Short mmCIF file of C-alpha atoms in Angstrom, two decimals:
data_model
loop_
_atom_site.label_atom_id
_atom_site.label_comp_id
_atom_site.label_asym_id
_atom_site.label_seq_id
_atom_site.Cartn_x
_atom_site.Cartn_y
_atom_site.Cartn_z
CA UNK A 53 0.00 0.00 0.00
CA UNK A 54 1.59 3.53 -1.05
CA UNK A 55 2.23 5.98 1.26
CA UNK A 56 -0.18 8.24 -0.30
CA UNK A 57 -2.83 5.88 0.12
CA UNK A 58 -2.32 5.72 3.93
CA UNK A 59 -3.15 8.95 4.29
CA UNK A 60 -6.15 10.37 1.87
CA UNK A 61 -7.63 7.28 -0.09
CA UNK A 62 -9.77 9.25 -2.30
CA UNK A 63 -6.96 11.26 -3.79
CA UNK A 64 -5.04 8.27 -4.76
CA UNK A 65 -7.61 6.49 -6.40
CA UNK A 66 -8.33 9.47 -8.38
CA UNK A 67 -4.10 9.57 -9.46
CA UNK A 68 -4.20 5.73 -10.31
CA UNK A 69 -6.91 6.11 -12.34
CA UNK A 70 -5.76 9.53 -14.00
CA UNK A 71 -2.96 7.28 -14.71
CA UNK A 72 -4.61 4.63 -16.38
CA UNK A 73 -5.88 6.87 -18.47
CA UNK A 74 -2.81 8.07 -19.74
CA UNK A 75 -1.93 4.40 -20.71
CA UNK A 76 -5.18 4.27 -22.70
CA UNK A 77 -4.32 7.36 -24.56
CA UNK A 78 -0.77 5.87 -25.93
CA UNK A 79 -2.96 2.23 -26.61
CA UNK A 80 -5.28 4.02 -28.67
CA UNK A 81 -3.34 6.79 -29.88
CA UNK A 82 -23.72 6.33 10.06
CA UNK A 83 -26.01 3.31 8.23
CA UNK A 84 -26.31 4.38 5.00
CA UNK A 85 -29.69 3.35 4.42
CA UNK A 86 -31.02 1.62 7.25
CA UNK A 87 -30.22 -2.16 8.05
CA UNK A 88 -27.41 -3.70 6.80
CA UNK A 89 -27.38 -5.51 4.18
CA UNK A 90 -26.56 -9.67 4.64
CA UNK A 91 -22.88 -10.45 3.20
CA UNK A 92 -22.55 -12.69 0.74
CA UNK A 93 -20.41 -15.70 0.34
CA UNK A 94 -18.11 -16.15 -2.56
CA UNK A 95 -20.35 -18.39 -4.46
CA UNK A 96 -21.30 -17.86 -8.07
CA UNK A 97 -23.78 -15.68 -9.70
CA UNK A 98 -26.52 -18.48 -9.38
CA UNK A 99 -26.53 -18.52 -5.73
CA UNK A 100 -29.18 -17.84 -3.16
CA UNK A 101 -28.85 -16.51 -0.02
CA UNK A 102 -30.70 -14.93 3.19
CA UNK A 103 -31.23 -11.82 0.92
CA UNK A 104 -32.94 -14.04 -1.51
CA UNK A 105 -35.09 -15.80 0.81
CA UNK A 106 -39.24 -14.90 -0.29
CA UNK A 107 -41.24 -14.36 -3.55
CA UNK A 108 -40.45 -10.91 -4.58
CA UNK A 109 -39.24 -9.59 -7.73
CA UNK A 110 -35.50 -9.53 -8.25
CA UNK A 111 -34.46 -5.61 -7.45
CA UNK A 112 -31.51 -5.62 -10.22
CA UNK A 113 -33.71 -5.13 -13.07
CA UNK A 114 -32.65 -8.36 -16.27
CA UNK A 115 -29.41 -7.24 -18.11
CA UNK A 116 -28.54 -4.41 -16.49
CA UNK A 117 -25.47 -5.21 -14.15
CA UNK A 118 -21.91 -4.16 -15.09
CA UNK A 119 -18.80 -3.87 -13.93
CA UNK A 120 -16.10 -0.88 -13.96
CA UNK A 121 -13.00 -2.97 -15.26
CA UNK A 122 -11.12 -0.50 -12.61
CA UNK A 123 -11.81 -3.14 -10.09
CA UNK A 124 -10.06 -5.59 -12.03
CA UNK A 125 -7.26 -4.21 -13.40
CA UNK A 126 -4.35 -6.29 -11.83
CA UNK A 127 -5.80 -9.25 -13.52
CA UNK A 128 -6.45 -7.49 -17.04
CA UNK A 129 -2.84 -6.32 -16.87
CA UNK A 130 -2.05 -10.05 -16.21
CA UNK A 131 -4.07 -12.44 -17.90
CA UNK A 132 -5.69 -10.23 -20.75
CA UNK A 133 -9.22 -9.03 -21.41
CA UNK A 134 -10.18 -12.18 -22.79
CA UNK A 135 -9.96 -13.79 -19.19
CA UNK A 136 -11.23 -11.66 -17.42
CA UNK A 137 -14.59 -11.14 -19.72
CA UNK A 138 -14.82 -14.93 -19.79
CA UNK A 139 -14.79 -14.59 -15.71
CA UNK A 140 -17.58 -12.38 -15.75
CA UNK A 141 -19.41 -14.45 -18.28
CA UNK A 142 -19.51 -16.92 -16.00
CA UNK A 143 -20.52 -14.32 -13.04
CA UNK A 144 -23.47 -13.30 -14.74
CA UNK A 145 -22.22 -9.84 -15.73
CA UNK A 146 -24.12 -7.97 -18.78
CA UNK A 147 -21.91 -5.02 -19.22
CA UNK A 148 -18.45 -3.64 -18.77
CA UNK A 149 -17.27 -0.34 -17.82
CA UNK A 150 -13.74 0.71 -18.89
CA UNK A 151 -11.15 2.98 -17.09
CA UNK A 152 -8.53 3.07 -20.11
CA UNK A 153 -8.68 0.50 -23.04
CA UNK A 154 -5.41 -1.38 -22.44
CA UNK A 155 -5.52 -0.87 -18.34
CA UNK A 156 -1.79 -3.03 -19.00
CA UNK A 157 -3.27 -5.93 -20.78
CA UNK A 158 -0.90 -8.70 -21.64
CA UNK A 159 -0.42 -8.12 -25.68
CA UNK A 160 -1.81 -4.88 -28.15
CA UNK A 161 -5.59 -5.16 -28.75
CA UNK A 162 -7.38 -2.66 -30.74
CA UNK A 163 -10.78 -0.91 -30.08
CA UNK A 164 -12.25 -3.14 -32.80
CA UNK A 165 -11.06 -6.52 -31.12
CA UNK A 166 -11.84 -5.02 -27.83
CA UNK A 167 -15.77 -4.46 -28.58
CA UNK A 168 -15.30 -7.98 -30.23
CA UNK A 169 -14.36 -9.30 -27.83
CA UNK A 170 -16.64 -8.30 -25.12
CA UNK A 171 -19.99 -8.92 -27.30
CA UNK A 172 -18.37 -12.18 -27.38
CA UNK A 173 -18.41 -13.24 -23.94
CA UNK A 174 -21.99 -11.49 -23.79
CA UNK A 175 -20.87 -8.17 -22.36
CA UNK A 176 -22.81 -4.36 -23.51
CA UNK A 177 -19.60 -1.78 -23.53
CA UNK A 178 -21.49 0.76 -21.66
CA UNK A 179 -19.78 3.46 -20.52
CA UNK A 180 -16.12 4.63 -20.08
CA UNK A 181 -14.16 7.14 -17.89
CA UNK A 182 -11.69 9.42 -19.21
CA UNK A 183 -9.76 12.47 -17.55
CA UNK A 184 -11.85 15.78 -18.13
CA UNK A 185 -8.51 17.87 -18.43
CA UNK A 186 -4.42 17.84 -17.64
CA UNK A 187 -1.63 20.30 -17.97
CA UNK A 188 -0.14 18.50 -20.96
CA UNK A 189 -1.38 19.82 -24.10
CA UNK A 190 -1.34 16.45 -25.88
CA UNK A 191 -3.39 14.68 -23.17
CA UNK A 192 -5.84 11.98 -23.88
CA UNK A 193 -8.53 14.28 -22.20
CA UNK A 194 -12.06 16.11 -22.86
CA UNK A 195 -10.11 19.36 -22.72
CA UNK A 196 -7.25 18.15 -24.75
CA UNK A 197 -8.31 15.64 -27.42
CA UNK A 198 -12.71 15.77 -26.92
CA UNK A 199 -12.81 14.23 -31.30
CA UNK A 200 -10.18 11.72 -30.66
CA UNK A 201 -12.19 10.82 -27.46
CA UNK A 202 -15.53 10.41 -28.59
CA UNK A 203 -14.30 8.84 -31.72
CA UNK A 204 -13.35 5.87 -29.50
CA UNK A 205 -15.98 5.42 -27.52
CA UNK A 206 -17.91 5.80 -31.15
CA UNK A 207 -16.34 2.76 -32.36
CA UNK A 208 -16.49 0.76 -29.20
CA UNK A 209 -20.34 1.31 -29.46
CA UNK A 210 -20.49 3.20 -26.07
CA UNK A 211 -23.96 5.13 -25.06
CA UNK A 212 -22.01 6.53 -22.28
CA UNK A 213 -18.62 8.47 -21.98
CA UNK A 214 -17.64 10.43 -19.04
CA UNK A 215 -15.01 11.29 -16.34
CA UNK A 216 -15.00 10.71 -12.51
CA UNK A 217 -12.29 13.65 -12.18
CA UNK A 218 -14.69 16.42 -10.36
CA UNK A 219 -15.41 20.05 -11.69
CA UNK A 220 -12.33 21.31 -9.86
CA UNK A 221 -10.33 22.76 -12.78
CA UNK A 222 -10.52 26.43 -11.90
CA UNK A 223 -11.12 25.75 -7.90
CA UNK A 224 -14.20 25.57 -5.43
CA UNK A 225 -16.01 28.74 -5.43
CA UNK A 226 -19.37 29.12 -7.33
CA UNK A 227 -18.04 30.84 -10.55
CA UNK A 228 -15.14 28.37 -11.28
CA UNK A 229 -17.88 25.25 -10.76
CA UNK A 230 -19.75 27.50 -13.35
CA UNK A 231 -17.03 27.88 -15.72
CA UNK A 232 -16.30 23.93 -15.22
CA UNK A 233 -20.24 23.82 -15.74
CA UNK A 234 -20.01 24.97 -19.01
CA UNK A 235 -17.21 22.97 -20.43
CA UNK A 236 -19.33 20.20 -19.32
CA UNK A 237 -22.43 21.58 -21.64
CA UNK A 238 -19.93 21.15 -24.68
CA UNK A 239 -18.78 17.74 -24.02
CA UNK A 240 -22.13 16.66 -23.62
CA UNK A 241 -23.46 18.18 -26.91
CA UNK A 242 -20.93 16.96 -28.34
CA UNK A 243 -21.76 13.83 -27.12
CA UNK A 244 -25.01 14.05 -27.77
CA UNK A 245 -24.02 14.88 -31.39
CA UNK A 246 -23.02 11.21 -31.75
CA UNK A 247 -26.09 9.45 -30.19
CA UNK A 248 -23.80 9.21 -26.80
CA UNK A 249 -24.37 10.80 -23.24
CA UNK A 250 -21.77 12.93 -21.38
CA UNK A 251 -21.73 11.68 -17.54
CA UNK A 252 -19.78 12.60 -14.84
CA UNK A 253 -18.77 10.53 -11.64
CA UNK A 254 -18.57 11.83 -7.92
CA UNK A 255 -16.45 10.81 -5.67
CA UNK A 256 -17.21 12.78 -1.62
CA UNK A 257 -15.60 16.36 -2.41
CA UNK A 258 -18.52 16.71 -4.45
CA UNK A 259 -20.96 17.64 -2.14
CA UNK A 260 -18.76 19.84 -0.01
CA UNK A 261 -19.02 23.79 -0.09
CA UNK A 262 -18.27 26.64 -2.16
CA UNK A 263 -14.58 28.15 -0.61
CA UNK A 264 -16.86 31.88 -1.54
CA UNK A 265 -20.22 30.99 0.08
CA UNK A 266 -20.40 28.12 3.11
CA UNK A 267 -23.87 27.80 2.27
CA UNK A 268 -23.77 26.57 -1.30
CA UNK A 269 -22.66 22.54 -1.62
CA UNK A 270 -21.03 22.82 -4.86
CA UNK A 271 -22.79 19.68 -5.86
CA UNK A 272 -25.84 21.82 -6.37
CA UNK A 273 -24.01 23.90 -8.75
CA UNK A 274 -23.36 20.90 -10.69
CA UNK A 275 -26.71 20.34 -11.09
CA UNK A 276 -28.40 23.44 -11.72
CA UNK A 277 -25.89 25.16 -14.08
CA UNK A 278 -25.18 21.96 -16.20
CA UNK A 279 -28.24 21.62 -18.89
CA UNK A 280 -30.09 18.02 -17.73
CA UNK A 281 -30.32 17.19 -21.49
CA UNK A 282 -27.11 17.16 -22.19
CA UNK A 283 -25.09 16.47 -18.70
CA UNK A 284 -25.41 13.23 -16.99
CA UNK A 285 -24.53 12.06 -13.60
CA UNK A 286 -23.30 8.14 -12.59
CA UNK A 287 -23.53 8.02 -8.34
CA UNK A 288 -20.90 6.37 -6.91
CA UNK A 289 -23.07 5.22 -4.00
CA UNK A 290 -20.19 4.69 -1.87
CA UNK A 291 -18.45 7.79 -2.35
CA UNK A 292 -21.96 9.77 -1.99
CA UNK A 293 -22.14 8.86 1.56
CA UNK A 294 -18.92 9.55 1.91
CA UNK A 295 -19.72 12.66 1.21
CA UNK A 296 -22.70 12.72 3.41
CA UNK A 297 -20.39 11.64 6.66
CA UNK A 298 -18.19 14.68 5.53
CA UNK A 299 -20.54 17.18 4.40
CA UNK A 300 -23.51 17.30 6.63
CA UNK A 301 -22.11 20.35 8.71
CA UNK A 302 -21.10 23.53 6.75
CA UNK A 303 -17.91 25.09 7.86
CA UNK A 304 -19.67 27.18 10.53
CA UNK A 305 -21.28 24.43 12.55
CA UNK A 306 -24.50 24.42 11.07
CA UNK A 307 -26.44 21.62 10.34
CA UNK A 308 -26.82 20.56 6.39
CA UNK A 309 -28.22 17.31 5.74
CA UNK A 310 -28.79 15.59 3.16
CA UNK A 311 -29.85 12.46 1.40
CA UNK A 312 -28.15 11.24 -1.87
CA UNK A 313 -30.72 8.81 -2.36
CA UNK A 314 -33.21 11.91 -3.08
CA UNK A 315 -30.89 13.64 -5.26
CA UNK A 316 -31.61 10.57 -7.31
CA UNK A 317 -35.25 10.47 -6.36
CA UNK A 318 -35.72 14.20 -7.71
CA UNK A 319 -34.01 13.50 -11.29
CA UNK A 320 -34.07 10.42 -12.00
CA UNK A 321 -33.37 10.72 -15.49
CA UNK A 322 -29.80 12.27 -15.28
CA UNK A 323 -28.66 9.02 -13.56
CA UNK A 324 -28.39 6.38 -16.05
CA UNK A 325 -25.76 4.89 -14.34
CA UNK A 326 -24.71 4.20 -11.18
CA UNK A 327 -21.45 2.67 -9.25
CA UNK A 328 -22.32 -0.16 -6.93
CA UNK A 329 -19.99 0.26 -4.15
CA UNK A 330 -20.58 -1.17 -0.45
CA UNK A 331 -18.95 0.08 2.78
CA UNK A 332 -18.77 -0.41 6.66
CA UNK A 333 -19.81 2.49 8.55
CA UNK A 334 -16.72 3.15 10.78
CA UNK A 335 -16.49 7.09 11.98
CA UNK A 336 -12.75 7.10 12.90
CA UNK A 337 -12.02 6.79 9.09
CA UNK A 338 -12.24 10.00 7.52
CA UNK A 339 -14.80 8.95 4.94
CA UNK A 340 -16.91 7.43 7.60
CA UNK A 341 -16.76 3.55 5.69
CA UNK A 342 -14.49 1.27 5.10
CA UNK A 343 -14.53 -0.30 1.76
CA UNK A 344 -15.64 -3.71 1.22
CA UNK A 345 -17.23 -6.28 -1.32
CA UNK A 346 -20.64 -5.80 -2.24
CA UNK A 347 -22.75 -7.75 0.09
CA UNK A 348 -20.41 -7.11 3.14
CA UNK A 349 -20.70 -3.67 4.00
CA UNK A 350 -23.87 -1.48 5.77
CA UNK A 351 -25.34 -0.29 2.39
CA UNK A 352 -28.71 -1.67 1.71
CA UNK A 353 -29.07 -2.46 -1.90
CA UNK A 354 -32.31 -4.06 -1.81
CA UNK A 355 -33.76 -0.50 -0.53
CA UNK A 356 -31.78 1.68 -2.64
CA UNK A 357 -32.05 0.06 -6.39
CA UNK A 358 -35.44 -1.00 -5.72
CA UNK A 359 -36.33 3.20 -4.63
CA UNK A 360 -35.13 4.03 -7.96
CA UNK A 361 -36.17 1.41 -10.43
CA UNK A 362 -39.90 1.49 -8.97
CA UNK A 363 -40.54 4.55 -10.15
CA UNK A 364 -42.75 4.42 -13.39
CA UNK A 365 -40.85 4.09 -16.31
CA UNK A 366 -37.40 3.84 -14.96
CA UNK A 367 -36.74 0.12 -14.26
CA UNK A 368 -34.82 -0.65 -17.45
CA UNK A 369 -33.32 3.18 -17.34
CA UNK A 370 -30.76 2.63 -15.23
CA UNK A 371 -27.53 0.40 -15.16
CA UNK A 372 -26.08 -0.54 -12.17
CA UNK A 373 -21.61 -1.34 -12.27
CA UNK A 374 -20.43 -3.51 -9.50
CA UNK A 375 -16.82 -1.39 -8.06
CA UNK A 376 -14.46 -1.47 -5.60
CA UNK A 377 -11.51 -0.01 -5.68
CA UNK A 378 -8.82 -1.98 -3.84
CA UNK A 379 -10.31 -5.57 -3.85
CA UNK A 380 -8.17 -7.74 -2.22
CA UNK A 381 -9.24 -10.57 -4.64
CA UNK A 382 -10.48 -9.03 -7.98
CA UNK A 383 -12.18 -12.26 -9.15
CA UNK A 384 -13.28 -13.31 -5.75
CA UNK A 385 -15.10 -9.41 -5.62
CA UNK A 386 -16.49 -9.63 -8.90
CA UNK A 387 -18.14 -13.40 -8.24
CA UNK A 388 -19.48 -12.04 -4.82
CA UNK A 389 -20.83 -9.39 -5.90
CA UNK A 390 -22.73 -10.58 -8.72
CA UNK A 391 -24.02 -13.45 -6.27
CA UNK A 392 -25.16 -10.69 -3.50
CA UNK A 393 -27.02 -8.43 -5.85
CA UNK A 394 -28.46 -11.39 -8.07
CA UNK A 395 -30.00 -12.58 -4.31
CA UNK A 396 -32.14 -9.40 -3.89
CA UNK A 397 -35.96 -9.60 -3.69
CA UNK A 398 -38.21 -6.66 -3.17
CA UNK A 399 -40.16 -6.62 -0.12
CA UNK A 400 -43.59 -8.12 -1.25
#
């Protein structure tokens, strides 16, 4: 574990994956939500479990559970993509997420072989994440290279293409999120231009507060200057109540609570996707969770995915990408996972 790690997670899992990216750009040129949820056992996709127990109707709505490949990138840069999508084949997986195209895979493989290969082992290419700017001119970025970006995700078929790096390019007062705002409009009609939707994913600094007004959560700005049609959002569940733990007093002791569940509740249709991650509420660590495998934290899934997919007309509107960022067994993650959100019933 790096040194950097130790001391301010989130930041370092924004580098490696900032990182990543650059790889890609040379390869192609308290409780969360109530009860906790029952941990799963590392069994495969097919398995029951106390979660499963009743009549109800599954709450992960049929072929709409991904994976970001971020969570298995040590065995991508080891064993290739064509192991690992035969993995989650076999998991019960119906999309992929990438974070980079090569991610360090063992051999050259092109975007054509890539999609290829993924629609051969039954998995959508959904969505991918790439940096929203960098201080090298010749950065595979939105800022930098937007045409040579959404010509990729053009010919890997994506409907998606976004960034998780937050609208912090020009700081944290109102008017820079603004200004950030706005370059978001043009990637997203750009986007849009192609038949694709711009997204962009939190992590917990989000929903903090302007540094020029304590009373504005700058995740509000995000919202209200960015036009809905053309600017999506994917929740990182995880890092949302993150966020929550941090960000529920403003600077001056006031309370500010919120929900991130009704952020979701309120516009549904700017969330197409989401990131399934699970935690354990633990208030020494400075996120308030510890990071665990789906199934084995305090988030309950069964509550949350079945809030948003009852609403009319947004069960099949939504897809929902298994994540965790430091899995101690990539495979082992990705099996339970799959098992623990396959097990969910809705309350009948």
């Amino acid at each position: 574990m790096s040194r950097i790690f130790d001391t301010d997670p989130e930041l370092t899992h924004r580098l490696t994956r900032r990182g990543m990216l650059g790889v890609a750009a040379g390869a192609t040129a308290a409780a969360l939500l109530g009860a906790a949820a029952t941990p799963a056992t590392a069994a495969p996709a097919t398995a029951t479990g106390p979660s499963a127990t009743g009549r109800g109707r599954p709450v992960l709505p049929p072929g709409r559970l991904g994976i970001q490949l971020y969570s298995l990138r040590d065995k991508v840069s080891t064993l290739g993509f064509a192991a690992v999508f035969a993995e989650l084949e076999r998991y019960g997986y119906d999309e992929v997420e990438f974070a980079g195209y090569t991610q360090g895979s063992a051999g050259p493989i092109t975007l054509a072989q890539l999609k290829r290969l993924a629609r051969n082992h039954g998995l959508t290419p959904i969505g991918s994440h790439v940096g929203h700017y960098s201080d090298d001119p010749n950065a595979y970025t939105f800022a930098q290279d937007l045409t040579k970006v959404l010509d990729d995700a053009q010919a890997l078929g994506l409907k998606h293409i976004g960034t998780a790096s937050g609208p912090f390019r020009y700081g944290s007062t109102v008017d820079a999120w603004k200004r950030a705002a706005e370059e978001f409009n043009t990637y997203g009609a750009a986007a849009r231009a192609r038949g694709m939707k711009f997204y962009q994913h939190n992590h917990s600094d989000e929903f903090g507060f302007a540094t020029d007004n304590p009373k504005v959560r700058l995740y509000d700005v995000l919202l209200a200057e960015t036009d809905p049609d053309l600017v999506f959002l994917e929740m990182d569940i995880f890092w949302a109540y993150a966020g929550q733990f941090r960000f529920s007093t403003r600077t001056d002791g006031t309370p500010a609570p919120f929900e991130p569940l009704d952020y979701v509740l309120r516009q549904p249709h700017r969330y197409p996707l989401f990131h399934v991650k699970d935690g354990i509420s633990d208030p020494a660590d400075q996120f308030g969770y510890r990071m665990v495998d789906v199934g084995d934290g305090d988030i309950d899934y069964q509550r949350f995915i079945s809030a948003v997919t009852r609403l009319r007309g947004e069960r099949m509107a939504h897809h929902w990408q298994a994540e965790h960022d430091n899995p101690v067994e990539s495979f082992s993650f990705a099996r339970k996972s799959s098992a623990h959100l396959h097990s969910l019933r809705e309350k009948c």
